[in-house]
CSV table of C-alpha atoms and ligand atoms in Angstrom, one decimal:
chain,number,residue,atom,x,y,z
W,3,MET,CA,105.2,131.0,187.2
W,4,ILE,CA,103.5,133.3,189.6
W,5,CYS,CA,105.4,134.4,193.5
W,6,ARG,CA,104.1,134.9,196.9
W,7,LYS,CA,104.2,138.8,196.1
W,8,GLU,CA,103.1,139.0,192.9
W,9,LEU,CA,100.0,137.0,193.7
W,10,TYR,CA,99.5,139.8,197.0
W,11,ASN,CA,99.6,142.2,194.7
W,12,LEU,CA,97.6,141.0,192.5
W,13,LEU,CA,95.0,140.3,195.7
W,14,GLU,CA,95.2,144.6,196.4
W,15,ASN,CA,94.7,145.7,193.1
W,16,ASN,CA,91.9,143.3,193.2
W,17,GLU,CA,89.8,144.4,197.2
W,18,LYS,CA,87.2,145.9,195.7
W,19,LYS,CA,85.7,142.8,194.3
W,20,LEU,CA,85.8,141.4,197.9
W,21,VAL,CA,84.4,144.7,199.4
W,22,ARG,CA,81.7,143.9,196.8
W,23,LEU,CA,81.2,140.3,197.2
W,24,THR,CA,81.3,140.5,201.0
W,25,SER,CA,77.8,142.9,200.3
W,26,ASP,CA,76.6,140.6,197.9
W,27,LEU,CA,76.2,138.1,200.7
W,28,ILE,CA,74.7,139.6,203.0
W,29,LYS,CA,72.1,140.7,200.6
W,30,ILE,CA,70.8,136.9,200.5
W,31,ASN,CA,69.0,136.6,203.9
W,32,SER,CA,70.2,133.1,204.9
W,33,GLU,CA,68.6,133.0,208.6
W,34,ASN,CA,68.9,129.8,210.3
W,35,PRO,CA,66.8,128.7,211.9
W,36,ILE,CA,63.2,130.1,209.1
W,37,GLY,CA,63.1,128.3,206.0
W,38,SER,CA,66.5,127.1,202.9
W,39,GLN,CA,69.3,128.1,202.7
W,40,ARG,CA,68.6,127.5,198.9
W,41,GLU,CA,69.3,130.6,197.9
W,42,ILE,CA,72.6,131.6,199.6
W,43,ILE,CA,74.1,128.1,198.5
W,44,ASP,CA,73.4,129.1,194.7
W,45,PHE,CA,75.5,132.0,195.3
W,46,VAL,CA,78.4,130.3,195.9
W,47,LYS,CA,77.6,127.5,193.7
W,48,LYS,CA,77.5,130.0,190.9
W,49,TYR,CA,81.0,132.2,192.6
W,50,LEU,CA,82.9,129.6,193.1
W,51,SER,CA,82.0,128.0,189.2
W,52,ASP,CA,82.0,131.4,187.4
W,53,ALA,CA,85.9,130.7,188.2
W,54,GLY,CA,86.1,127.9,186.4
W,55,ILE,CA,86.2,125.4,189.9
W,56,GLU,CA,84.4,122.5,190.0
W,57,VAL,CA,81.6,122.5,192.6
W,58,GLN,CA,80.0,119.4,194.1
W,59,GLU,CA,76.7,119.6,196.2
W,60,VAL,CA,76.3,117.6,199.7
W,61,ALA,CA,73.3,117.0,201.7
W,62,ALA,CA,71.8,115.3,204.6
W,63,ASN,CA,68.8,118.1,204.3
W,64,ALA,CA,68.2,119.4,201.8
W,65,ASP,CA,67.6,122.8,203.4
W,66,HIS,CA,70.2,122.5,204.5
W,67,PRO,CA,73.1,121.8,201.6
W,68,CYS,CA,76.8,122.6,201.8
W,69,ILE,CA,79.3,123.0,199.5
W,70,LEU,CA,82.9,120.8,198.4
W,71,ALA,CA,85.2,122.5,196.0
W,72,GLU,CA,89.2,121.7,195.8
W,73,ILE,CA,91.9,123.2,194.1
W,74,GLY,CA,95.3,121.3,193.6
W,75,SER,CA,96.4,118.5,193.3
W,76,ASP,CA,96.2,115.6,195.4
W,77,LYS,CA,99.9,114.8,196.5
W,78,GLY,CA,101.1,117.1,198.4
W,79,PHE,CA,99.7,119.8,201.4
W,80,SER,CA,95.8,119.3,201.3
W,81,ILE,CA,94.3,121.8,203.8
W,82,ILE,CA,90.5,122.5,204.0
W,83,ILE,CA,89.0,125.9,204.5
W,84,ASN,CA,85.4,125.4,206.6
W,85,GLY,CA,82.6,128.6,206.9
W,86,HIS,CA,79.0,128.3,207.3
W,87,VAL,CA,76.9,130.7,205.3
W,88,ASP,CA,73.8,131.0,207.5
W,89,VAL,CA,73.0,133.6,210.1
W,90,VAL,CA,71.6,134.2,213.4
W,91,PRO,CA,68.2,135.6,212.5
W,92,ALA,CA,67.5,139.7,212.7
W,93,GLY,CA,65.6,140.1,215.4
W,94,ASP,CA,63.8,143.0,216.5
W,95,LEU,CA,64.1,144.6,213.3
W,96,SER,CA,63.3,148.3,214.7
W,97,GLN,CA,67.2,148.0,216.9
W,98,TRP,CA,68.7,148.7,213.9
W,99,GLU,CA,70.4,151.6,213.0
W,100,PHE,CA,70.7,150.0,209.2
W,101,ASP,CA,68.7,147.1,207.2
W,102,PRO,CA,70.2,143.4,208.7
W,103,PHE,CA,70.5,143.0,204.7
W,104,GLY,CA,70.7,145.6,202.8
W,105,GLY,CA,75.0,145.6,202.2
W,106,ASN,CA,75.8,148.3,203.0
W,107,ILE,CA,79.4,149.5,202.4
W,108,THR,CA,80.7,153.1,205.0
W,109,ASP,CA,83.8,154.0,204.5
W,110,THR,CA,85.0,152.0,206.7
W,111,GLN,CA,83.2,149.0,206.9
W,112,ILE,CA,80.3,146.2,206.0
W,113,LEU,CA,77.0,146.4,207.6
W,114,GLY,CA,74.7,143.8,208.3
W,115,ARG,CA,73.4,141.1,210.2
W,116,GLY,CA,76.6,138.0,209.4
W,117,THR,CA,78.9,140.5,208.2
W,118,SER,CA,81.4,139.4,211.3
W,119,ASP,CA,79.5,136.0,211.8
W,120,MET,CA,80.5,134.7,209.3
W,121,LYS,CA,79.8,136.1,205.8
W,122,ALA,CA,83.3,138.3,206.0
W,123,GLY,CA,85.0,135.2,206.9
W,124,ILE,CA,83.6,133.2,203.7
W,125,ALA,CA,83.9,136.5,200.9
W,126,CYS,CA,87.6,135.9,202.3
W,127,ALA,CA,87.6,131.7,201.4
W,128,LEU,CA,85.6,132.6,198.2
W,129,PHE,CA,87.9,135.4,197.2
W,130,VAL,CA,91.0,134.0,197.7
W,131,MET,CA,90.6,130.3,195.8
W,132,LYS,CA,89.0,132.8,192.6
W,133,LEU,CA,92.9,134.1,193.0
W,134,LEU,CA,94.9,131.7,193.1
W,135,LYS,CA,92.3,129.3,190.1
W,136,GLN,CA,92.8,132.6,187.9
W,137,SER,CA,96.5,133.1,188.5
W,138,GLY,CA,97.5,129.7,187.9
W,139,ALA,CA,99.7,129.5,190.4
W,140,GLN,CA,100.8,126.0,191.1
W,141,LEU,CA,100.1,124.4,194.4
W,142,ASP,CA,102.3,121.4,196.2
W,143,GLY,CA,99.1,120.1,197.7
W,144,ASN,CA,95.9,121.3,197.2
W,145,ILE,CA,92.7,123.8,199.4
W,146,ARG,CA,89.4,121.8,199.7
W,147,LEU,CA,86.8,124.6,200.6
W,148,HIS,CA,84.3,123.7,202.9
W,149,ILE,CA,81.0,125.8,202.9
W,150,VAL,CA,78.1,124.6,205.6
W,151,SER,CA,75.2,126.1,205.8
W,152,ASP,CA,73.6,124.8,209.0
W,153,GLU,CA,75.6,126.2,212.2
W,154,GLU,CA,73.7,128.2,214.2
W,155,THR,CA,71.2,125.7,215.2
W,156,GLY,CA,73.3,122.7,216.0
W,157,GLY,CA,75.4,122.1,212.6
W,158,LYS,CA,74.2,118.4,212.4
W,159,TYR,CA,73.7,119.0,208.3
W,160,GLY,CA,77.2,120.8,207.7
W,161,THR,CA,80.0,120.0,208.8
W,162,LYS,CA,79.4,117.6,212.2
W,163,TRP,CA,78.0,115.1,208.8
W,164,LEU,CA,80.3,116.6,206.6
W,165,CYS,CA,83.2,115.1,208.3
W,166,GLN,CA,81.2,112.5,210.0
W,167,GLN,CA,80.2,111.0,205.6
W,168,GLY,CA,84.1,111.0,205.4
W,169,TYR,CA,84.7,114.2,203.0
W,170,ALA,CA,87.4,115.7,205.4
W,171,LYS,CA,89.8,112.5,204.9
W,172,GLY,CA,93.2,112.8,204.3
W,173,ALA,CA,93.6,116.8,205.4
W,174,ASP,CA,96.8,118.0,207.1
W,175,ALA,CA,94.7,121.6,208.4
W,176,CYS,CA,91.9,123.3,208.7
W,177,LEU,CA,91.1,127.0,209.1
W,178,VAL,CA,88.3,128.4,209.9
W,179,ALA,CA,87.3,131.5,208.9
W,180,GLU,CA,85.1,132.3,212.0
W,181,PRO,CA,85.0,135.5,213.7
W,182,THR,CA,88.0,136.3,216.2
W,183,SER,CA,89.4,138.8,216.0
W,184,ARG,CA,92.8,140.0,214.4
W,185,TYR,CA,94.6,139.4,217.5
W,186,THR,CA,93.6,136.0,218.6
W,187,ILE,CA,94.2,132.6,216.8
W,188,GLU,CA,91.8,130.3,218.6
W,189,ILE,CA,93.2,126.8,218.8
W,190,GLY,CA,90.9,124.4,220.9
W,191,GLN,CA,87.3,125.7,221.9
W,192,LYS,CA,84.4,123.8,225.3
W,193,GLY,CA,82.6,120.8,224.7
W,194,SER,CA,79.0,122.0,224.4
W,195,ASN,CA,76.7,119.1,226.5
W,196,GLU,CA,73.1,119.3,227.6
W,197,LEU,CA,72.6,118.1,230.8
W,198,ILE,CA,68.8,117.3,231.8
W,199,LEU,CA,67.3,117.1,234.6
W,200,ARG,CA,64.2,116.1,236.0
W,201,ALA,CA,62.1,116.0,239.4
W,202,TYR,CA,59.0,113.7,240.4
W,203,GLY,CA,56.8,114.7,242.7
W,204,LYS,CA,52.7,113.5,243.5
W,205,THR,CA,49.5,115.9,242.5
W,206,ALA,CA,47.3,117.1,244.2
W,207,HIS,CA,44.5,119.2,244.3
W,208,GLY,CA,46.2,123.0,244.2
W,209,SER,CA,43.9,124.3,247.2
W,210,LEU,CA,45.3,121.2,248.7
W,211,GLU,CA,49.5,122.8,248.0
W,212,ASN,CA,51.1,122.6,251.5
W,213,TYR,CA,49.0,119.4,252.6
W,214,LYS,CA,48.6,117.4,249.9
W,215,GLY,CA,51.5,116.7,246.5
W,216,ASP,CA,54.6,117.3,246.6
W,217,ASN,CA,55.6,119.9,244.6
W,218,ALA,CA,58.4,119.3,241.7
W,219,ILE,CA,58.8,122.5,240.7
W,220,LEU,CA,59.7,123.2,243.8
W,221,LYS,CA,62.0,120.7,244.1
W,222,LEU,CA,63.4,121.4,241.4
W,223,SER,CA,64.2,125.2,241.8
W,224,LYS,CA,65.7,123.7,245.1
W,225,VAL,CA,68.4,122.1,243.1
W,226,LEU,CA,68.8,124.6,240.6
W,227,GLN,CA,70.3,127.0,243.3
W,228,ASN,CA,73.0,125.1,244.2
W,229,ILE,CA,74.0,124.6,239.9
W,230,GLY,CA,77.4,127.1,240.8
W,231,ARG,CA,78.7,123.8,242.3
W,232,LEU,CA,80.0,123.0,239.1
W,233,ARG,CA,81.0,125.0,238.0
W,234,ARG,CA,84.0,125.2,240.6
W,235,ILE,CA,85.1,121.5,238.6
W,236,GLY,CA,88.3,122.2,236.5
W,237,GLY,CA,90.0,121.0,233.8
W,238,LYS,CA,94.1,120.0,232.7
W,239,TYR,CA,95.7,121.2,231.7
W,240,THR,CA,99.0,120.1,230.0
W,241,VAL,CA,102.7,121.9,230.4
W,242,ASP,CA,102.2,122.5,226.2
W,243,GLN,CA,99.0,124.1,226.9
W,244,GLN,CA,99.8,126.5,229.1
W,245,GLU,CA,101.1,129.3,227.3
W,246,ALA,CA,97.8,129.6,225.2
W,247,LEU,CA,95.5,128.7,228.6
W,248,SER,CA,97.9,132.1,229.6
W,249,ASN,CA,97.2,133.5,226.3
W,250,SER,CA,93.4,132.8,226.5
W,251,LYS,CA,92.5,134.1,230.1
W,252,TYR,CA,94.5,137.5,229.5
W,253,ILE,CA,91.8,137.9,226.8
W,254,ALA,CA,88.8,137.0,228.5
W,255,LYS,CA,89.5,139.5,231.7
W,256,THR,CA,90.5,142.2,229.3
W,257,LYS,CA,87.4,142.2,227.2
W,258,LEU,CA,84.5,141.1,229.0
W,259,ASN,CA,85.8,142.5,232.2
W,260,VAL,CA,83.9,141.0,234.9
W,261,PRO,CA,86.1,140.2,237.9
W,262,GLY,CA,86.5,136.2,238.5
W,263,VAL,CA,85.5,135.7,234.6
W,264,GLU,CA,88.9,135.0,233.5
W,265,ASN,CA,87.8,131.0,234.6
W,266,VAL,CA,85.1,130.9,232.5
W,267,ILE,CA,88.7,129.7,230.3
W,268,ASP,CA,89.3,126.8,232.8
W,269,HIS,CA,85.8,125.3,234.3
W,270,VAL,CA,82.8,124.0,234.0
W,271,THR,CA,80.7,126.5,233.5
W,272,ALA,CA,76.3,125.5,233.5
W,273,ASN,CA,73.5,127.8,232.3
W,274,VAL,CA,70.4,126.4,233.5
W,275,ALA,CA,68.5,127.6,229.4
W,276,THR,CA,64.7,126.6,229.5
W,277,ILE,CA,62.4,124.9,232.5
W,278,ASN,CA,59.0,122.9,231.6
W,279,GLY,CA,57.2,121.7,234.7
W,280,GLY,CA,53.3,121.4,236.1
W,281,ASN,CA,50.3,121.1,233.8
W,282,LYS,CA,47.8,123.8,235.7
W,283,LEU,CA,47.3,126.6,237.5
W,284,ASN,CA,45.2,124.0,240.2
W,285,MET,CA,47.1,121.4,240.3
W,286,VAL,CA,49.7,121.1,243.1
W,287,PRO,CA,52.9,119.7,239.9
W,288,ASP,CA,54.8,116.5,239.9
W,289,PHE,CA,56.8,117.0,237.2
W,290,CYS,CA,59.6,119.2,236.0
W,291,GLU,CA,62.5,119.1,233.8
W,292,ALA,CA,65.0,121.6,233.4
W,293,HIS,CA,67.7,121.9,230.4
W,294,VAL,CA,71.1,122.9,231.4
W,295,ASP,CA,73.8,124.3,228.4
W,296,MET,CA,76.7,122.8,229.9
W,297,ARG,CA,80.5,124.0,229.0
W,298,LEU,CA,83.3,121.3,229.4
W,299,PRO,CA,87.4,121.9,229.3
W,300,ILE,CA,90.6,120.7,228.3
W,301,GLY,CA,90.8,118.0,229.6
W,302,ILE,CA,88.4,117.4,231.9
W,303,ASP,CA,87.7,114.7,234.9
W,304,LEU,CA,83.7,112.7,233.5
W,305,ARG,CA,84.1,110.8,237.2
W,306,GLN,CA,84.8,114.0,239.3
W,307,LEU,CA,81.6,115.3,237.0
W,308,GLU,CA,78.8,112.9,237.2
W,309,HIS,CA,79.8,113.0,241.5
W,310,GLU,CA,79.6,116.5,241.6
W,311,ILE,CA,76.1,116.3,239.5
W,312,ARG,CA,75.2,114.0,242.7
W,313,GLU,CA,76.5,115.8,245.3
W,314,MET,CA,74.3,119.3,244.1
W,315,ILE,CA,70.7,116.7,244.0
W,316,LYS,CA,72.2,115.3,247.5
W,317,GLU,CA,73.4,118.5,248.8
W,318,SER,CA,69.5,119.9,248.2
W,319,CYS,CA,67.5,117.6,249.7
W,320,VAL,CA,65.4,116.1,248.4
W,321,GLU,CA,64.2,113.1,247.0
W,322,GLY,CA,62.9,111.8,243.0
W,323,VAL,CA,65.3,114.2,241.0
W,324,GLU,CA,67.2,112.4,238.3
W,325,TYR,CA,69.8,114.3,235.6
W,326,GLU,CA,70.3,112.9,232.3
W,327,ALA,CA,73.6,113.8,230.1
W,328,ASP,CA,75.1,112.1,227.0
W,329,TRP,CA,78.7,113.3,227.7
W,330,LYS,CA,80.0,113.1,224.0
W,331,ASN,CA,81.5,116.9,223.4
W,332,PHE,CA,84.6,117.3,225.3
W,333,GLY,CA,87.3,120.6,225.5
W,334,ASN,CA,89.1,120.1,222.6
W,335,SER,CA,92.7,121.8,221.3
W,336,THR,CA,95.4,121.4,218.8
W,337,PRO,CA,98.7,122.4,219.4
W,338,ILE,CA,100.4,125.5,219.8
W,339,ASP,CA,103.7,123.9,217.8
W,340,SER,CA,101.4,123.1,214.6
W,341,GLN,CA,102.5,123.8,211.0
W,342,ILE,CA,99.4,125.5,210.6
W,343,VAL,CA,98.7,127.8,213.7
W,344,GLN,CA,102.3,129.4,213.9
W,345,THR,CA,102.2,129.8,210.0
W,346,LEU,CA,99.4,132.1,210.0
W,347,ARG,CA,100.8,133.4,213.7
W,348,LYS,CA,103.5,134.8,211.8
W,349,ASN,CA,101.0,136.2,208.8
W,350,ALA,CA,98.8,137.2,210.5
W,351,GLU,CA,101.6,139.3,212.8
W,352,ASP,CA,103.3,140.6,209.7
W,353,ILE,CA,100.6,142.2,207.9
W,354,TRP,CA,98.6,143.4,211.3
W,355,LYS,CA,102.5,144.9,212.9
W,356,ILE,CA,101.2,142.6,216.2
W,357,GLU,CA,101.2,140.3,218.2
W,358,VAL,CA,98.3,137.5,217.8
W,359,LEU,CA,98.6,135.1,219.9
W,360,PRO,CA,96.9,131.7,220.3
W,361,ALA,CA,94.5,131.0,222.7
W,362,TYR,CA,91.3,128.8,223.9
W,363,GLN,CA,87.8,130.0,223.2
W,364,TRP,CA,84.9,129.9,225.7
W,365,ALA,CA,82.9,128.8,223.6
W,366,SER,CA,82.5,125.6,221.6
W,367,SER,CA,82.7,125.5,217.3
W,368,ASP,CA,82.5,123.0,214.6
W,369,ALA,CA,86.4,123.0,214.7
W,370,ASN,CA,86.3,120.0,216.7
W,371,TYR,CA,85.0,117.5,214.7
W,372,TYR,CA,88.3,118.1,212.8
W,373,ARG,CA,90.2,118.2,215.6
W,374,LYS,CA,88.4,114.3,216.3
W,375,LEU,CA,89.7,113.5,213.5
W,376,ASN,CA,93.2,114.8,214.3
W,377,ILE,CA,93.4,117.4,212.1
W,378,PRO,CA,95.4,120.5,213.8
W,379,THR,CA,92.3,123.4,212.7
W,380,ILE,CA,92.4,127.3,213.8
W,381,GLN,CA,89.8,129.4,213.4
W,382,TYR,CA,90.8,133.3,212.1
W,383,GLY,CA,88.6,135.1,211.1
W,384,PRO,CA,87.9,138.6,210.3
W,385,SER,CA,85.0,140.4,212.9
W,386,ASN,CA,84.3,142.8,215.3
W,387,THR,CA,83.6,140.6,217.6
W,388,GLU,CA,80.3,142.9,220.0
W,389,GLY,CA,77.6,142.2,217.0
W,390,ILE,CA,77.9,139.2,216.6
W,391,HIS,CA,74.0,137.5,217.1
W,392,SER,CA,72.9,141.1,218.6
W,393,TYR,CA,71.4,144.4,217.0
W,394,ASN,CA,73.6,146.5,214.3
W,395,GLU,CA,76.0,144.0,213.5
W,396,ASN,CA,79.2,144.9,211.3
W,397,VAL,CA,83.3,144.5,210.0
W,398,ASP,CA,85.4,147.0,209.4
W,399,ILE,CA,86.8,147.1,205.6
W,400,GLU,CA,90.3,146.9,207.3
W,401,ASP,CA,89.9,143.7,208.8
W,402,VAL,CA,88.6,141.7,206.1
W,403,ILE,CA,91.7,142.7,203.6
W,404,ASN,CA,93.8,141.6,205.9
W,405,ALA,CA,92.4,138.6,206.2
W,406,SER,CA,92.2,137.6,203.0
W,407,LYS,CA,96.2,138.3,202.9
W,408,ILE,CA,96.7,136.6,205.8
W,409,TYR,CA,95.0,133.6,204.3
W,410,LEU,CA,96.5,133.9,201.3
W,411,LEU,CA,99.1,134.0,202.5
W,412,THR,CA,99.5,130.9,204.7
W,413,ILE,CA,98.5,128.7,201.7
W,414,CYS,CA,100.7,130.1,199.8
W,415,ASP,CA,103.9,129.5,202.7
W,416,LEU,CA,102.0,126.0,203.3
W,417,LEU,CA,101.4,124.9,199.4
W,418,GLY,CA,104.5,125.8,198.4
W,419,ILE,CA,104.5,128.6,197.0
W,420,SER,CA,107.8,131.2,197.1
O,505,ZN,ZN1,79.5,131.7,213.5
């Protein structure tokens, strides 16, 4: 029976194949939005079935299929590894120093759109699955792969749907291979919600503005000037959450390097993202609407939030402004002492020889759909976080290889391979 050490050596001897696999995934353009994810999903399917792993395709939308694959036995520890194969659009190609879909490999890096977010993470998961399958390792449990092709535009055909359909049932832990950094295990996220503000006025001929009519755009802009009020609302954290909270603030401060930015972790953020109003140049607008991206921290008090929104409107001294929100997503987290957190932390620290901090992310992610099902869920994946969603995205080869080692060793520990 193959042991942990032998599996580790096998991985090291095949490192080049992992780098090649990452590059091959980059070469398949899977921008979302734009078109279908068919080609990349077929590639993943073929990779797994060539390795002798049974693959199932399920879909809520034919252009955004999901892949389920499983190895191991029905009994024992069950871990899900989740990742998305879609990437954000490459944007203005002239801003890139290399072909975003060239899959170039340098001495130290793999280059291209989606390297960090998150084809390197996907490659690690696929590679480790294949390694375990082909080595004939005896797993005291199972690994379930959830590969989705709709994350970058909200995930309604991806992880959210998989979880709603019951595909996550019975899992003891979930590892999302999203980009973090080697230093951080993300054990919590904020909840993303939409707040809509609508102002109603009275139309009149544009030439009579200020004398007749009631300008809805001006009204709404008065309210939006007070949006900062909402950022003062903080979440509530239990004693057990203090360690991760202080780690998170430390990380935000060091990474983002803007005064006060650590507050983003445990306070509401409200980004006025889009605004729409008016009909025509020569008319006083009678309607204006703004969409605000609201990120809610752990332990938010909804009554306080709603109260502040009403006060914000009141403070602006305008009539005829309403708001609409369907609060569904809240700050969510996995306890720091969970087996998945501590096992991955130990292995990451062993491999990197650095301190690895469990922390809460200032953004939101698919992890919350698993947490809603009470599955302890973490994010840890290879990346250079600076290039994510921007130009010249890349990933260090060392990060990719070490992430795959950390995944492998964590699986060994959780699934009884010593
Ligand atoms: Zn991502």
